[in-house]
XYZ file of C-alpha atoms in Angstrom:
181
model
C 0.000 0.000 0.000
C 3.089 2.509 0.604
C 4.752 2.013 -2.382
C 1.530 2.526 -4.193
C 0.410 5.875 -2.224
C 4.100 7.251 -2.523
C 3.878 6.180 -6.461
C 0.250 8.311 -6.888
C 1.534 11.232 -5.072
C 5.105 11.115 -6.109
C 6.065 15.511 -7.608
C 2.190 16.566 -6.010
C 2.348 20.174 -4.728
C 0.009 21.916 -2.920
C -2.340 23.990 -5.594
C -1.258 27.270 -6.455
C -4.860 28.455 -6.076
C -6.689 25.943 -3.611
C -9.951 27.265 -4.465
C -9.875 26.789 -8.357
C -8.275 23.134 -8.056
C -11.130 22.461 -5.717
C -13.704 24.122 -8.345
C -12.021 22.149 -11.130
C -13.338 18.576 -9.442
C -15.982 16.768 -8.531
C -17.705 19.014 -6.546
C -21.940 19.094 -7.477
C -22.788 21.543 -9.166
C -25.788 22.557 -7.187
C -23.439 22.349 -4.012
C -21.314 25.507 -5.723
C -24.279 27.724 -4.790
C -23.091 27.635 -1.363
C -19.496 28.773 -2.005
C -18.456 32.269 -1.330
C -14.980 32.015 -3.011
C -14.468 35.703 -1.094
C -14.999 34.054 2.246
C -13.369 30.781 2.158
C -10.829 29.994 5.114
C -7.310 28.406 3.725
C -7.097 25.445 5.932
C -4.663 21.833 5.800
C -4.938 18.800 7.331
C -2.522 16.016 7.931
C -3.645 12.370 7.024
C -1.305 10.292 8.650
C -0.313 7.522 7.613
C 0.883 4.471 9.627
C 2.329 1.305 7.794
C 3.873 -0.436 4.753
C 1.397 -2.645 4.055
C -1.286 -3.269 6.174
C -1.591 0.565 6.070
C -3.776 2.431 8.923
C -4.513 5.686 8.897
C -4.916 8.223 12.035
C -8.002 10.437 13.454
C -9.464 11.898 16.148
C -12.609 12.740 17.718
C -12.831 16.410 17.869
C -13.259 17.605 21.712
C -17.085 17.692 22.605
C -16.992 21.191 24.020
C -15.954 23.138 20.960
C -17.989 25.634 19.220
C -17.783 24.000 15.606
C -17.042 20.583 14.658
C -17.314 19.406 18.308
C -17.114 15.244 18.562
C -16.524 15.003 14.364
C -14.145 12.618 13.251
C -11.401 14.768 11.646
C -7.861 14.649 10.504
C -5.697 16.750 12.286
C -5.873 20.055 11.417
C -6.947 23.285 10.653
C -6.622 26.745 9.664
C -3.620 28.564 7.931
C -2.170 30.648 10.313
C 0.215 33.975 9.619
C 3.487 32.154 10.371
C 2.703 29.187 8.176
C 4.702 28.839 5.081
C 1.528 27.175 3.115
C -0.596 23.872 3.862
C 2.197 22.004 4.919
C 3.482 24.093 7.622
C 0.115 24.286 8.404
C -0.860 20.606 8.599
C 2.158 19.880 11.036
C 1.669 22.520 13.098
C -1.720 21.527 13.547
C -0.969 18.030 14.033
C 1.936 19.159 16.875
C -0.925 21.077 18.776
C -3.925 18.604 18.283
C -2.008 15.171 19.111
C 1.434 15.834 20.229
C 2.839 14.389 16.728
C 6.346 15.711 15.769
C 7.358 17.257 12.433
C 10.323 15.110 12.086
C 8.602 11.956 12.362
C 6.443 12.651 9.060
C 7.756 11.499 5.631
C 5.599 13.645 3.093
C 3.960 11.464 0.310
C 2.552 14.360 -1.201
C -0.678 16.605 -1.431
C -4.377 15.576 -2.646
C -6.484 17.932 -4.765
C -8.216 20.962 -2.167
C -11.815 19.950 -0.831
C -14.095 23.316 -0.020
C -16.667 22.204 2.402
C -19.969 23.622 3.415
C -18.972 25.597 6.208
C -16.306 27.895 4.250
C -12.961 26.141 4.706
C -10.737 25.387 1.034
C -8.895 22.031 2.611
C -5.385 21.137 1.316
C -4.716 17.177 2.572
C -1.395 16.547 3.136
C -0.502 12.691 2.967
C 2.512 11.435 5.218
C 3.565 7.969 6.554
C 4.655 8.468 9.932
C 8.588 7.122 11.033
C 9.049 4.629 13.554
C 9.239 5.159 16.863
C 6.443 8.091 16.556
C 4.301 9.045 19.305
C 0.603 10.583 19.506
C -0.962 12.412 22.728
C -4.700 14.147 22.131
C -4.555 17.559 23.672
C -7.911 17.070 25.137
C -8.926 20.606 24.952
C -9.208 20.217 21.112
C -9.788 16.436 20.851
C -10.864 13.539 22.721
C -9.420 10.629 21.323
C -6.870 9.673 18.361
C -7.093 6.097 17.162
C -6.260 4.292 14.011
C -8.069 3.144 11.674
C -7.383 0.281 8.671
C -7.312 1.877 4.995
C -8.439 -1.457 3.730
C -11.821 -0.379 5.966
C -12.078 2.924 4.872
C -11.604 1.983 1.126
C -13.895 -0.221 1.305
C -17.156 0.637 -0.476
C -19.171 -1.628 1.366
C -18.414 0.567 4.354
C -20.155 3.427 2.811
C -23.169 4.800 4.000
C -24.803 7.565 1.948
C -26.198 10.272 3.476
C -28.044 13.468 2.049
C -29.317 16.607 3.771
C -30.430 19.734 3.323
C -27.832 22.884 3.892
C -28.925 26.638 3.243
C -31.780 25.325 1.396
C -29.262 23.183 -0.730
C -29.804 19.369 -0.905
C -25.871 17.758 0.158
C -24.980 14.388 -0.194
C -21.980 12.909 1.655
C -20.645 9.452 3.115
C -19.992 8.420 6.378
C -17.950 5.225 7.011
C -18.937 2.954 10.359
C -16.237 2.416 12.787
C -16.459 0.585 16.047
C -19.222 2.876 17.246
């Protein structure tokens, strides 16, 4: 599974313009009426990576007292801050501050196409398998719990549960993937 992530994302960069590389994919068309490309939020997150072959990958339960996003299953991450450099600074700051995971054990794979979602963020993902010998801590006043999770499960379609709702008067459809409750 390495070999074949670091093969797909071998020379990726982050886009130049997150918010017309997100425009340029798959995203519904009736789900662009609720972008406000003025507003959007520059944000990264790190999907770590754990594994050569039986590959897992990393997440956490967002901290049930937060304002937005409280107990979502997220990658680590978040915002672009002033001293970051671009999504990648970003993503492993965010991952230092969320669960304790250092910058020097993360081997970059490379960067995914930017994902706007529906409450004004333009996502860069950052891939990276994480070095042996790493270590992750939740800083429980921004998550509750970091656990692993097998990317044979997650790619797995029969995993898949559909979902659709209504946002802003906009019908959204979107997937959520069952993990040990």
């Amino acid at each position: 599974m390495r070999e074949r992530i670091l093969t797909a994302l071998k020379n990726t960069a982050p886009a130049t313009d997150p918010v017309e590389a997100a425009l340029a994919g798959d995203l519904p068309k009736r789900a662009r009426k609720l972008i406000r490309q003025e507003t959007l939020v520059p944000a990264a997150v790190l999907i770590p990576l754990v594994g050569a072959t039986d590959t897992e990958v990393i997440l956490t339960r967002r901290a049930g007292h937060l304002k937005h996003h409280a107990g979502q299953i997220s990658f680590p991450g978040g915002r672009l801050e002033k001293q970051d450099a671009g999504p990648l600074a970003a993503a492993l700051r965010e991952a230092e501050e969320e669960i304790g995971l250092d910058p020097a054990c993360v081997e970059i794979a490379g960067y995914l196409t930017p994902y706007i979602t529906i409450t004004g963020y333009v996502v860069t993902p950052v891939v990276g398998f994480l070095r042996n010998g790493y270590t992750v801590t939740a800083d429980l006043v921004e998550v509750d719990e970091v656990f692993k999770v097998p990317m044979a499960h997650l790619l797995n379609p029969e995993n898949w549960v559909r979902r659709n709702r209504e946002f802003m008067g906009v019908p959204v459809t979107y997937y959520e993937i069952h993990w040990q409750d």
